[in-house]
Short mmCIF file of C-alpha atoms in Angstrom, two decimals:
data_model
loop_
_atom_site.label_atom_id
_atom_site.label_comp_id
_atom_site.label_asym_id
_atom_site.label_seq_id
_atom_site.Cartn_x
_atom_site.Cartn_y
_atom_site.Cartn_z
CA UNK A 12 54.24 82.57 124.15
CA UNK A 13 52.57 81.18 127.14
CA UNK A 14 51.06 84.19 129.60
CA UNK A 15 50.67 83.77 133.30
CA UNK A 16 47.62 85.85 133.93
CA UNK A 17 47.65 85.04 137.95
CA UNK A 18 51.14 86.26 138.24
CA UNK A 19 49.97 89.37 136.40
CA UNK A 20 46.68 90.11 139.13
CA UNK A 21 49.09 89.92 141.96
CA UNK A 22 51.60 92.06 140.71
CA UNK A 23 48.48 94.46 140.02
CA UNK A 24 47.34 93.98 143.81
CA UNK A 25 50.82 94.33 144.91
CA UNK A 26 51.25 97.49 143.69
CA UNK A 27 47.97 98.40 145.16
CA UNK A 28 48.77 96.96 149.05
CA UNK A 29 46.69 94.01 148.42
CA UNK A 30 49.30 91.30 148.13
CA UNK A 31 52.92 90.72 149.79
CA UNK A 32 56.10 91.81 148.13
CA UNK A 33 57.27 88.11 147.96
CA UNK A 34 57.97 86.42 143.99
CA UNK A 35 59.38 90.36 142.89
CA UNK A 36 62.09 88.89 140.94
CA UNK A 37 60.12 86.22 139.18
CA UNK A 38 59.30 87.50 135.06
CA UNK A 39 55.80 88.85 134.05
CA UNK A 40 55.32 87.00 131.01
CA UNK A 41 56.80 83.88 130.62
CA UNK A 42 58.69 83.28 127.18
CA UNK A 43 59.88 80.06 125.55
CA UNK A 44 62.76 80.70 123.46
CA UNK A 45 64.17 77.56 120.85
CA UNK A 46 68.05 77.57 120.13
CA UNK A 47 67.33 78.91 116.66
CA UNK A 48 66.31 82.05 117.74
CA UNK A 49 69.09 82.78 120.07
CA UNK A 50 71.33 86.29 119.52
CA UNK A 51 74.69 85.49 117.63
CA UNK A 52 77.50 86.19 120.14
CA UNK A 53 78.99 89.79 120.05
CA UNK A 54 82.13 88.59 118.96
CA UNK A 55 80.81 88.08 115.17
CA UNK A 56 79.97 90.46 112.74
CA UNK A 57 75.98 91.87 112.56
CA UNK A 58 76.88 92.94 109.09
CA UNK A 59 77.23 89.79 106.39
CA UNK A 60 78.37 91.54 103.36
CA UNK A 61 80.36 94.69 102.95
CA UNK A 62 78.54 94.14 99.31
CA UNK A 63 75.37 94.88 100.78
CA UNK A 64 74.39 98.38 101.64
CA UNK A 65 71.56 99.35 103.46
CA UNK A 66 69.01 99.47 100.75
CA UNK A 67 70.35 96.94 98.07
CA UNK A 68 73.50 94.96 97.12
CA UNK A 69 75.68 96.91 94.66
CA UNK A 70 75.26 96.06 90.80
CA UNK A 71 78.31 94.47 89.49
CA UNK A 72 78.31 93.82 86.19
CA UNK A 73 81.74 92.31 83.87
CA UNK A 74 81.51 92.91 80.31
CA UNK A 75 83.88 90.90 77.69
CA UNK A 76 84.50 93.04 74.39
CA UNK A 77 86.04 91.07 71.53
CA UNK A 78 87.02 87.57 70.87
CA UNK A 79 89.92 88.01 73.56
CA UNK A 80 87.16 89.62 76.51
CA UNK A 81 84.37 86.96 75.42
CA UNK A 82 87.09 83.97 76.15
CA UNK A 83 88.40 85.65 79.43
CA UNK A 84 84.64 86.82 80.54
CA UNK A 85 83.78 82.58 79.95
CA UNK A 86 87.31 81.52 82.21
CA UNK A 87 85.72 84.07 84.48
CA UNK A 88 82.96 82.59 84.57
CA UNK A 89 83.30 79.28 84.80
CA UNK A 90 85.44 80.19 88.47
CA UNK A 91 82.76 82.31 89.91
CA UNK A 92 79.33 80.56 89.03
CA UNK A 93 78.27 80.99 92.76
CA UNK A 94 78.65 84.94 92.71
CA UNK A 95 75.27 86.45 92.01
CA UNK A 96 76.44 89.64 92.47
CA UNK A 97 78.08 89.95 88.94
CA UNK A 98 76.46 89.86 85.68
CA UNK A 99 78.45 88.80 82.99
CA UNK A 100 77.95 89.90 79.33
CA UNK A 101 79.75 89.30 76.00
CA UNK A 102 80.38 92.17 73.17
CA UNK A 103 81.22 90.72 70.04
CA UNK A 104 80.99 90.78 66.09
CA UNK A 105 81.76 87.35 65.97
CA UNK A 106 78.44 85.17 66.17
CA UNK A 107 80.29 81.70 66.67
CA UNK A 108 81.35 83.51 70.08
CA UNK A 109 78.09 84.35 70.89
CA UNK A 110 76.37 81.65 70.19
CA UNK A 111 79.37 79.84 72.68
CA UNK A 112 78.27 82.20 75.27
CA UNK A 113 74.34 81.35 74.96
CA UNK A 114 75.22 77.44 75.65
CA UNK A 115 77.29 78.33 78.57
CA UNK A 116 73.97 80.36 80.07
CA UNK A 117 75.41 83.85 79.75
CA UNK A 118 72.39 86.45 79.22
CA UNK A 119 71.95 89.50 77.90
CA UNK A 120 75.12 89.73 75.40
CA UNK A 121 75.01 91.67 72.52
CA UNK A 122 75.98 90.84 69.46
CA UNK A 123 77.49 93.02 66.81
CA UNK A 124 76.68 93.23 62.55
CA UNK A 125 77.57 96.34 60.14
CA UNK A 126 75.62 95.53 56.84
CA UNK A 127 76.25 92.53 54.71
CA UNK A 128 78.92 91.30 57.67
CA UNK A 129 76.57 88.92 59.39
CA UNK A 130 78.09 88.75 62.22
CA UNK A 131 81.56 87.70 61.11
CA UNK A 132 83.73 90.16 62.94
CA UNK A 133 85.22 93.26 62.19
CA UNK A 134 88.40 91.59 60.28
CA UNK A 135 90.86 93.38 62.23
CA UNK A 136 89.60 97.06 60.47
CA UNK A 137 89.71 99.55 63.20
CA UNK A 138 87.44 101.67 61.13
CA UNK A 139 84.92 98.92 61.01
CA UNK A 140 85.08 98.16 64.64
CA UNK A 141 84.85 102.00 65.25
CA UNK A 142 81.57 102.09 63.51
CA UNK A 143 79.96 98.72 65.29
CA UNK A 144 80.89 100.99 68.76
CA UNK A 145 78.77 103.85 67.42
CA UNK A 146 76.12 101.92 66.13
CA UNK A 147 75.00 99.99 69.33
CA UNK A 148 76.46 102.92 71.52
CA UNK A 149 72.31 102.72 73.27
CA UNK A 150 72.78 99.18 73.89
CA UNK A 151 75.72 99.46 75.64
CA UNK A 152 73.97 102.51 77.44
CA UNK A 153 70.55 100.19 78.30
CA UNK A 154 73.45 97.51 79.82
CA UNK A 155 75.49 99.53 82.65
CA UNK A 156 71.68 101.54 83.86
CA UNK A 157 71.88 101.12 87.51
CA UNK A 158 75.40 99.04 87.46
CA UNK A 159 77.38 100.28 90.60
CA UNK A 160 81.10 98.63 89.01
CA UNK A 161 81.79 98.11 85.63
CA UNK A 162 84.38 96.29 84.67
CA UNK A 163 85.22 96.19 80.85
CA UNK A 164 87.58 93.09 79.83
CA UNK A 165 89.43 93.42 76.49
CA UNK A 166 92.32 92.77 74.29
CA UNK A 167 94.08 95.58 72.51
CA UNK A 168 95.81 95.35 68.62
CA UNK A 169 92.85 93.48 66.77
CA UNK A 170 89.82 94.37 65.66
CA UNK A 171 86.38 94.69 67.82
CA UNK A 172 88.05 94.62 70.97
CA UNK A 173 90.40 97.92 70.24
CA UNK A 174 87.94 99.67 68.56
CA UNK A 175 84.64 98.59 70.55
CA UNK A 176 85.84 98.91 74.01
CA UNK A 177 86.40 102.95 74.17
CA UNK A 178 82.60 103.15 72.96
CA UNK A 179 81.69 100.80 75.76
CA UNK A 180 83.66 102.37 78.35
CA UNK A 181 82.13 105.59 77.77
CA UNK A 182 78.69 104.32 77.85
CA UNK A 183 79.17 102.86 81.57
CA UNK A 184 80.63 106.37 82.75
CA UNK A 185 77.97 108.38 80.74
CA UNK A 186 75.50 106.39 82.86
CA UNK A 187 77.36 106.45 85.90
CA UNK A 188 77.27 110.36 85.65
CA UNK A 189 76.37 111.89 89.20
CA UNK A 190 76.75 109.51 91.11
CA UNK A 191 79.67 109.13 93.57
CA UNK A 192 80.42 105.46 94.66
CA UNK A 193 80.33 104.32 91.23
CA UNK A 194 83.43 102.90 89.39
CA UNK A 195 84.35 101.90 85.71
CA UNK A 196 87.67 99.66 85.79
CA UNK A 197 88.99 98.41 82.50
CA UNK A 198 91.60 95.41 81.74
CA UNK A 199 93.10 94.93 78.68
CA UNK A 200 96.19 92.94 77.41
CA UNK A 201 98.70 93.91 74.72
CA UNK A 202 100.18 91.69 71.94
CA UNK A 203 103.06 90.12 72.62
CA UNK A 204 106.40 89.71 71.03
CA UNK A 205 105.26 87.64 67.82
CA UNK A 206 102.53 90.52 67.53
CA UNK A 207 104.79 93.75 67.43
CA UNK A 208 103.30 94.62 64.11
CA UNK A 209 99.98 95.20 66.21
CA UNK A 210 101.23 97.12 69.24
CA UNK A 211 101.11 100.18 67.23
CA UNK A 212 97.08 100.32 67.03
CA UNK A 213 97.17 98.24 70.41
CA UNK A 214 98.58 101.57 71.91
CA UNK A 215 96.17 103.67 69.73
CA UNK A 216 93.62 101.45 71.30
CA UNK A 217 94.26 101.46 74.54
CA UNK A 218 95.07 105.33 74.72
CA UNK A 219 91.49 106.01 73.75
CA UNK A 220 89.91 103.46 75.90
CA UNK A 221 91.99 104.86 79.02
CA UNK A 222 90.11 108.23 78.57
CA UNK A 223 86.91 106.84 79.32
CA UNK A 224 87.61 104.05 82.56
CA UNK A 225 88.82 105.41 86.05
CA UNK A 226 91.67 102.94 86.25
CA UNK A 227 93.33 100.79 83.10
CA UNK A 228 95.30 97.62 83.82
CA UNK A 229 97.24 96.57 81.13
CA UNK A 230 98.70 92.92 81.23
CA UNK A 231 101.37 92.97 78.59
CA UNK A 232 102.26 90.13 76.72
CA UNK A 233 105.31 91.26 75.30
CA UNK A 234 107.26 89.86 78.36
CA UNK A 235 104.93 86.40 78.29
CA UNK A 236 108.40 84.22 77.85
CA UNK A 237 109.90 86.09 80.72
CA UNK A 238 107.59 85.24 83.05
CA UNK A 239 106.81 81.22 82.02
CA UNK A 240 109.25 79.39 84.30
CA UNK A 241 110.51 76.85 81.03
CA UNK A 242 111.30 77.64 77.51
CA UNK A 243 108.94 74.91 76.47
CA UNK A 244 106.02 75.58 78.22
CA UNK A 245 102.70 74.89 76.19
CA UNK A 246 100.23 77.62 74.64
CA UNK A 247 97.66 76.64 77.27
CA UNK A 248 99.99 77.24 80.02
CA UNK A 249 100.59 80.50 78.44
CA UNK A 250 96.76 81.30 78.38
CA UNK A 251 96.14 79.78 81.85
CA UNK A 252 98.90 82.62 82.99
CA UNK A 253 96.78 84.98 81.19
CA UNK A 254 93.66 84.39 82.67
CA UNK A 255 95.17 83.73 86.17
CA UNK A 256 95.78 87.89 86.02
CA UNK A 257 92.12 88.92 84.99
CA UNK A 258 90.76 85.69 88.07
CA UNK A 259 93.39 87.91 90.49
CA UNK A 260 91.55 91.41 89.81
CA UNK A 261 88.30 90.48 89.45
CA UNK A 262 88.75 88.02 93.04
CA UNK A 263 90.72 91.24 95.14
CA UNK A 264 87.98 93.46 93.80
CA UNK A 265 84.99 90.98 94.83
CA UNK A 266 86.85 89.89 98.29
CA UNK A 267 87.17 93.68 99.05
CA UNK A 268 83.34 94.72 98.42
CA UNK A 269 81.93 90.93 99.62
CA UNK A 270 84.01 91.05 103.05
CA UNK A 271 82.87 92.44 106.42
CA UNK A 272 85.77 92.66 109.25
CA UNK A 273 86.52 95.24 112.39
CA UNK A 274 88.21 97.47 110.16
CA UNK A 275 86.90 97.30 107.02
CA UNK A 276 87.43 98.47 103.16
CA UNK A 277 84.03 98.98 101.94
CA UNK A 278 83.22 99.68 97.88
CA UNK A 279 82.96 103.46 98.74
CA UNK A 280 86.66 102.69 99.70
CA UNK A 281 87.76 100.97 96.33
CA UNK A 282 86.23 104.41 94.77
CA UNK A 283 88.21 106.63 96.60
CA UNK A 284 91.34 104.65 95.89
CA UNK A 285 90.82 104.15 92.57
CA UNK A 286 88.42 106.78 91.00
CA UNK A 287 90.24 109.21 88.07
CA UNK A 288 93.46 106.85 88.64
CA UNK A 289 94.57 105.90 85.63
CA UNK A 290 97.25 103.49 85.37
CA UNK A 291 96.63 100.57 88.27
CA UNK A 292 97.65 97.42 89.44
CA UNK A 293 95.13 95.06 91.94
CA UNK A 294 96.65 91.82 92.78
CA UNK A 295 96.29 89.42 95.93
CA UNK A 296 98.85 87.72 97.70
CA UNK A 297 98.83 84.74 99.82
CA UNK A 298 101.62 83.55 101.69
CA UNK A 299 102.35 81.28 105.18
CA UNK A 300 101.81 83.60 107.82
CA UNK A 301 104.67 81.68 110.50
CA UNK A 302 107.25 84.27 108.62
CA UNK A 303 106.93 87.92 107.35
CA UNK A 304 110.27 87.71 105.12
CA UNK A 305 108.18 85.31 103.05
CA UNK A 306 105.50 87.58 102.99
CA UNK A 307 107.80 90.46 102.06
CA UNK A 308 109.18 87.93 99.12
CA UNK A 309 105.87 87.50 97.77
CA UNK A 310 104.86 90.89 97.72
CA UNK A 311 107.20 92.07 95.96
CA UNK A 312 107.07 89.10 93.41
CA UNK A 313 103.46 90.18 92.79
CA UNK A 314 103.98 93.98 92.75
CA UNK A 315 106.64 93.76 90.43
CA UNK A 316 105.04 91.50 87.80
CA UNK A 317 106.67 92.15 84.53
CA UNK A 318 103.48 91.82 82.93
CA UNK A 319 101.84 94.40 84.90
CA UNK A 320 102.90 98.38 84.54
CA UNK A 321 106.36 98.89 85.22
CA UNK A 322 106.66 101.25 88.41
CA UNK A 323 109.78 101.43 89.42
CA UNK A 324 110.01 105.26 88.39
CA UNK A 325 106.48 105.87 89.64
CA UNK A 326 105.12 106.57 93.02
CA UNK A 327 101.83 106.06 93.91
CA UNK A 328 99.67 108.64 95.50
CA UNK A 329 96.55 106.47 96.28
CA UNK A 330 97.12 103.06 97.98
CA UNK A 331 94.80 100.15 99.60
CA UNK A 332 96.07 97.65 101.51
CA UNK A 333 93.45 95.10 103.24
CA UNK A 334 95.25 92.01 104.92
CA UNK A 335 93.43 88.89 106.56
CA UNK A 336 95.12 86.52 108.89
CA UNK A 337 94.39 83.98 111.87
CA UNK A 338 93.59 84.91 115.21
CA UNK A 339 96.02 85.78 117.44
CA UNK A 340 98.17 87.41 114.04
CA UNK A 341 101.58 90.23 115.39
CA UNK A 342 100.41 93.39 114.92
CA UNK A 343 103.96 94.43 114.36
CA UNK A 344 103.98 91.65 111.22
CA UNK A 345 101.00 93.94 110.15
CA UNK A 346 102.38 96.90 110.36
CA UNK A 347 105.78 95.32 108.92
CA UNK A 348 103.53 94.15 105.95
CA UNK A 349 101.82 97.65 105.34
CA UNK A 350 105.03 99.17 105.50
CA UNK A 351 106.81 97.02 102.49
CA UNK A 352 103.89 97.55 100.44
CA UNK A 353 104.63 101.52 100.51
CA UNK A 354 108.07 100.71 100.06
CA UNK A 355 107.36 98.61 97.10
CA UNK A 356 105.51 101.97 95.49
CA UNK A 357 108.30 104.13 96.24
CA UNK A 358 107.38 105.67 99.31
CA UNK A 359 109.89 107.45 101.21
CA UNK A 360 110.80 106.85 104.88
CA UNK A 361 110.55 109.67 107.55
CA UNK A 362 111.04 109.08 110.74
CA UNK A 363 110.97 106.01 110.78
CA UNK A 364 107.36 105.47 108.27
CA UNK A 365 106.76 105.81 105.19
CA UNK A 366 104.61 108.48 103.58
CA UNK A 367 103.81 109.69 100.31
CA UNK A 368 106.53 112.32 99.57
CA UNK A 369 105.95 113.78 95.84
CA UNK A 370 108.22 116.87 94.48
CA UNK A 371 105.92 118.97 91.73
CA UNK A 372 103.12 116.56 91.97
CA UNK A 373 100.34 117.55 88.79
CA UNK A 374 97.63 119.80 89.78
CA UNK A 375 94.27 117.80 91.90
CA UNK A 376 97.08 115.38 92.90
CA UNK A 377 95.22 113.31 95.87
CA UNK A 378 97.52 110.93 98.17
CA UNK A 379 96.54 108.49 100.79
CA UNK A 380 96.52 105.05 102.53
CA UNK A 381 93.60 102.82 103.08
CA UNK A 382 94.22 100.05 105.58
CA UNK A 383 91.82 97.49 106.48
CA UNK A 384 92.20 93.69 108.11
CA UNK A 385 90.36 91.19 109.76
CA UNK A 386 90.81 87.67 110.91
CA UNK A 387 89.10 84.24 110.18
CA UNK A 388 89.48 80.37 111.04
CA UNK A 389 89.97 80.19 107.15
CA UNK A 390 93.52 81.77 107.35
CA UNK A 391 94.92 79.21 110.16
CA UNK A 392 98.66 79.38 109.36
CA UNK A 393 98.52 81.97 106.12
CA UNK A 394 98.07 85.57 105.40
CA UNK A 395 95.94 87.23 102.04
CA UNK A 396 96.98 90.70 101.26
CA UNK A 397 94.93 92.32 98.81
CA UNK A 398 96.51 95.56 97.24
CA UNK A 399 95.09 98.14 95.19
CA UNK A 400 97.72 101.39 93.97
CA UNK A 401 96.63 104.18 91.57
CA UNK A 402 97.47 107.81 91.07
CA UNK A 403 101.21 107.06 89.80
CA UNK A 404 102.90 110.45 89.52
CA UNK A 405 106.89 110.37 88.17
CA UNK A 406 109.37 109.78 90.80
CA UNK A 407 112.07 112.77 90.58
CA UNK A 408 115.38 111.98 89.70
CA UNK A 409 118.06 111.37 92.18
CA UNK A 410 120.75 113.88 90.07
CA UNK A 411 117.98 116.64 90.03
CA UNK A 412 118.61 118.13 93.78
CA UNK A 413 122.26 117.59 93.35
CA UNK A 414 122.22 119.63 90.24
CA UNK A 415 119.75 122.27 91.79
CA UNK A 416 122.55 122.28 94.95
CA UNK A 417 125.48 123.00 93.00
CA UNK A 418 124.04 125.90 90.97
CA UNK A 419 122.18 128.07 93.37
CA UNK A 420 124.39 131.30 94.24
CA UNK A 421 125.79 131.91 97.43
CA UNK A 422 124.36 134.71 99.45
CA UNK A 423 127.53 137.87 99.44
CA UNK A 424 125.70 140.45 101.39
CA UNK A 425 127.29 139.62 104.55
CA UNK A 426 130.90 139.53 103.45
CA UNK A 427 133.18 142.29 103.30
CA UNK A 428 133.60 144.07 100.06
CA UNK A 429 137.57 143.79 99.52
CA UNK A 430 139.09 144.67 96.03
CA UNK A 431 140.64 141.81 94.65
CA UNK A 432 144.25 142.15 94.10
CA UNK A 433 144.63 143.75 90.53
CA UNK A 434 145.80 141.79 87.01
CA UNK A 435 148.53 142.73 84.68
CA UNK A 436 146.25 143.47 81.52
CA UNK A 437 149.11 141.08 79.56
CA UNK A 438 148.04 137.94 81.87
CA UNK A 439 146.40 135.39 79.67
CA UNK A 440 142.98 133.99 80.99
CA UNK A 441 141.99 130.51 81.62
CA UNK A 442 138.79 129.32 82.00
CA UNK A 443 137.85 126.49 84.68
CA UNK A 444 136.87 123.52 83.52
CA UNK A 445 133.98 123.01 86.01
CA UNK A 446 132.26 126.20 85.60
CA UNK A 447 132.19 129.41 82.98
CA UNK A 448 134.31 131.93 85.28
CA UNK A 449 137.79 133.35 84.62
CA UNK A 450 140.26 132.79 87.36
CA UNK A 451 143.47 134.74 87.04
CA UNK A 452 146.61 133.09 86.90
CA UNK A 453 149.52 134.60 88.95
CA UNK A 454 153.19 135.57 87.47
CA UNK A 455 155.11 133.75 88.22
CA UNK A 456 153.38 131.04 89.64
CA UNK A 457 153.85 129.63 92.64
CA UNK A 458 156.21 125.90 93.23
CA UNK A 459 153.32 124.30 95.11
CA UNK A 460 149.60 125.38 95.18
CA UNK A 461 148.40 127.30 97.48
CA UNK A 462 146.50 124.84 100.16
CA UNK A 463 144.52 128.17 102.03
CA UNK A 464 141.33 127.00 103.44
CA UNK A 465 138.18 129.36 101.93
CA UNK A 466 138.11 131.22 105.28
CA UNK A 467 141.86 132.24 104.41
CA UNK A 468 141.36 133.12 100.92
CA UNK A 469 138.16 135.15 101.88
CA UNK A 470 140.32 137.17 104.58
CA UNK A 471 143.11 137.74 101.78
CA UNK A 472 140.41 139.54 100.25
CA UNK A 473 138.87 137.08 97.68
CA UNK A 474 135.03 136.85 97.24
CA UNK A 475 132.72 134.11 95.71
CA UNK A 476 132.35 135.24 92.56
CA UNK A 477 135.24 137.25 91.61
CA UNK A 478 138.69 135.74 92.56
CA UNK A 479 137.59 131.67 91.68
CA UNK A 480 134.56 129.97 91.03
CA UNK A 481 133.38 126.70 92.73
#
C-alpha cells in the first residue's frame, strides 16, 4: 500500500494557509487493489450457508439402527460423501454389518453383544434387542453430545432395529434436553404384505419409538406392489424405491438448513415446524416450471404417496413450504403453488385463501405456515418445492354439523302461547318416523293434506313442539 507522503504535507499546509486549495479531490493515501479482493456485488448473498450460524455449523449426525438402518445409512452414504456436515453411524448386533461399515470408512459405530451372542444379532427376540438398548444406553448418550439434528433410521417388525431404536431415540432427546433449536427426527419402514405376521410387533415397535422422536415417518411397505409401476419389477427395484424415500428426507432436510435465499427457512425454522409433531411427511418435488398444472400434478403425486401416512382425514396444523425457481419466476405461480400445498393438507378456503381451520383441536394445538423461496441459475426452466407438514389433528366429519343442525331446539319465547286445539282421549297416537314426538291424527281425516305453510299453522295456533315435530 504505496503512501504519498508529499501529498500528505500539502494537505497539512493547506489546512494551515500555506498551500492553494488546488488537487482537493485527489485521495490521501493511494491504494492498489487486485481483482481478488474486490466486494461481491450486492445482488448475492453475504451469508453462504443457512447451515452455518454465527458461532459454528450445526451438528448433524444420521444414525442407522439394525440391519435395515445400517443398509439405508450405507445408500445414504454413498449419495452424500461430499456433505461434511453429517456424521453417519451404524447400530447393530450384527458384526458382519459392522465390519461392512468399517471398509466403507464409516466411524464411530457401535456395535452390539449380550453374553455368549458375539455379535450375531438379536435373532428377531424383542426381549433380547430390548436388553442390547439398555445395555449401551451411555454409548448412545456419548454419540448425540452436542448433535444439533438427529436423525434415527430404522426398520420396524425384526429384531435390533424395533427394539434398539426407542433406546436410541431417547438418548438423543435426553441429551438434547434444554436446548431449543434442537431436533430428533426418526424414519422407519414397516413390513410389507409377505411380512403381516410381523406388523404386530412392527406397530409395538414403532409406538414406543414415536414417544421418544419429535416427528416419525413411517414408509410402509405394505402397499410396495401398489406403488411399482409393473407386476414384475425386480427386488432391487423394490429396494431402490425404498431408499429413494429415506435420499428424499434426508436431501429436503439438508437443502433446507444448507440454503441461503431472500426469504429464507433457516434450521430454527425446521424446529418450529416440526418439533413435538408426531406423525410427518418431508418430501421434495421437482417439476418444469413453464406450467403450474404440472406442478400441481406432482405435488399431489408426492403428498399423497401411498407409502407415506395416509392424510386424507387429517389436517395439518404446522406446514413448511420453501420453493426455488429461475429468475424472473410469476409470483402468482408461487402463490398458486403455496396455495395447493394447503389444499393438499386439508386446509379450508376463506375468502378466497386457505387457512388452517380446526373444530375441537387437542389442547397446545399450534398452527402455522412457513414460506420461504429463492431463485438460482440452477433452476433455468424447473421449480423444487420442498415440503415439510406435522401436527395432523382429525379432520371433522362432514355429517357432524348437519346432525348438530337438525337437533338443536328452536327458540319459543317469542311466539304466542296458543292452546292447541284439544284431542278426543279415544284418538289413537302415531309416532313420526323422523323424530320421537306424537302428532295427533284428526277424525275424520281430511281428502287431501293440508299444504299450510309453518307461518299458517303457527297462526292456527300450533307451536314447535306441541302440535308436530320437524
Amino acid at each position: 500500500m504505496p503512501v504519498d507522503l508529499n501529498k500528505i504535507l500539502q494537505t497539512i499546509r493547506r489546512d494551515a494557509g500555506l498551500a492553494e486549495s488546488a488537487g482537493l479531490q485527489e485521495p490521501l493515501i493511494q491504494m492498489e487493489i487486485s481483482d481478488n479482493a474486490r466486494l461481491p456485488p450486492l445482488r448475492e448473498p453475504l451469508i453462504e450457508s443457512a447451515g452455518e450460524t454465527y458461532g459454528k455449523p450445526i451438528s448433524v449426525c444420521f444414525a442407522g439402527v439394525g440391519t435395515c438402518g445400517v443398509n439405508i445409512l450405507m445408500s445414504l452414504k454413498m449419495q452424500n460423501s461430499k456433505n461434511e456436515m453429517v456424521e453417519f453411524v451404524g447400530i447393530n448386533s450384527d458384526g458382519g454389518s459392522i465390519k461392512e461399515l468399517e471398509r466403507n470408512g464409516f466411524k464411530n459405530n457401535i456395535a452390539l453383544s449380550m453374553g455368549d451372542s458375539y455379535y450375531l444379532g438379536a435373532g428377531g427376540d424383542l426381549e433380547i434387542a430390548k436388553d442390547l438398548g439398555k445395555k449401551y444406553y451411555d454409548h448412545f448418550e456419548k454419540l448425540f453430545k452436542g448433535v444439533d439434528l438427529a436423525l434415527i433410521v430404522t426398520g420396524m417388525g425384526g429384531g435390533t432395529g424395533t427394539g434398539v431404536a426407542p433406546f436410541v431415540a431417547k438418548a438423543a432427546k435426553e441429551v438434547q434436553i434444554g436446548k431449543k433449536n434442537a431436533l430428533t427426527i426418526g424414519v422407519t419402514t414397516m413390513p410389507s404384505g409377505i411380512e403381516a405376521d410381523r406388523r404386530e410387533i412392527a406397530l409395538q415397535g414403532m409406538e414406543e419409538f414415536k414417544k421418544y422422536v419429535d416427528a416419525l415417518i413411517v414408509i410402509d411397505m405394505i402397499s410396495i406392489l401398489d406403488v411399482l409401476d409393473e407386476e414384475n419389477a425386480s427386488v432391487d427395484e423394490a429396494d431402490d424405491l425404498i431408499d429413494n424415500r429415506f435420499q428424499i428426507v434426508l436431501q429436503s432436510i439438508m437443502d433446507t438448513v444448507t440454503k441461503y435465499t431472500k426469504r429464507n427457512i433457516d434450521f430454527a425454522d425446521v424446529c418450529s415446524t416440526l418439533k413435538a409433531s408426531g406423525d410427518s411427511i418431508i418430501t421434495t418435488v421437482e417439476a418444469s416450471s413453464s406450467n403450474v398444472e404440472d406442478i400441481k400434478k406432482e405435488l399431489a403425486k408426492s403428498l399423497n404417496d401411498k407409502l407415506l401416512i395416509n392424510h386424507s382425514d387429517k389436517i395439518a396444523s404446522r406446514l413448511m413450504v420453501y420453493q426455488f425457481y429461475e429468475q424472473g419466476y410469476s409470483e402468482r405461480t408461487h402463490y398458486e403453488v403455496v396455495s395447493e400445498v394447503q389444499r393438499l393438507f386439508n386446509w379450508t378456503k376463506v375468502d378466497g385463501y386457505y387457512r388452517c381451520v380446526l373444530q375441537d383441536p387437542p389442547e397446545n394445538t399450534v398452527k402455522f405456515l412457513k414460506i420461504g423461496n429463492g431463485s438460482g441459475d440452477e433452476y433455468k426452466g424447473k421449480t423444487k418445492v420442498i415440503v415439510m407438514a406435522g401436527g395432523f389433528v382429525e379432520k371433522p366429519s362432514l355429517e357432524k354439523p348437519f346432525i348438530e343442525k337438525s337437533t338443536v331446539a328452536m327458540p319459543t319465547a317469542a311466539m304466542p302461547k296458543v292452546a292447541a286445539p284439544p284431542v278426543a282421549a279415544t284418538e289413537p297416537q302415531i309416532r313420526s318416523t323422523t323424530a320421537t314426538k306424537v302428532l295427533p291424527v284428526q277424525s275424520p281425516p281430511p281428502a287431501k293434506p293440508p299444504q299450510d305453510s309453518l307461518e299458517e299453522l303457527l297462526e292456527k295456533g300450533f307451536s314447535l313442539g306441541k302440535g308436530f315435530s320437524l
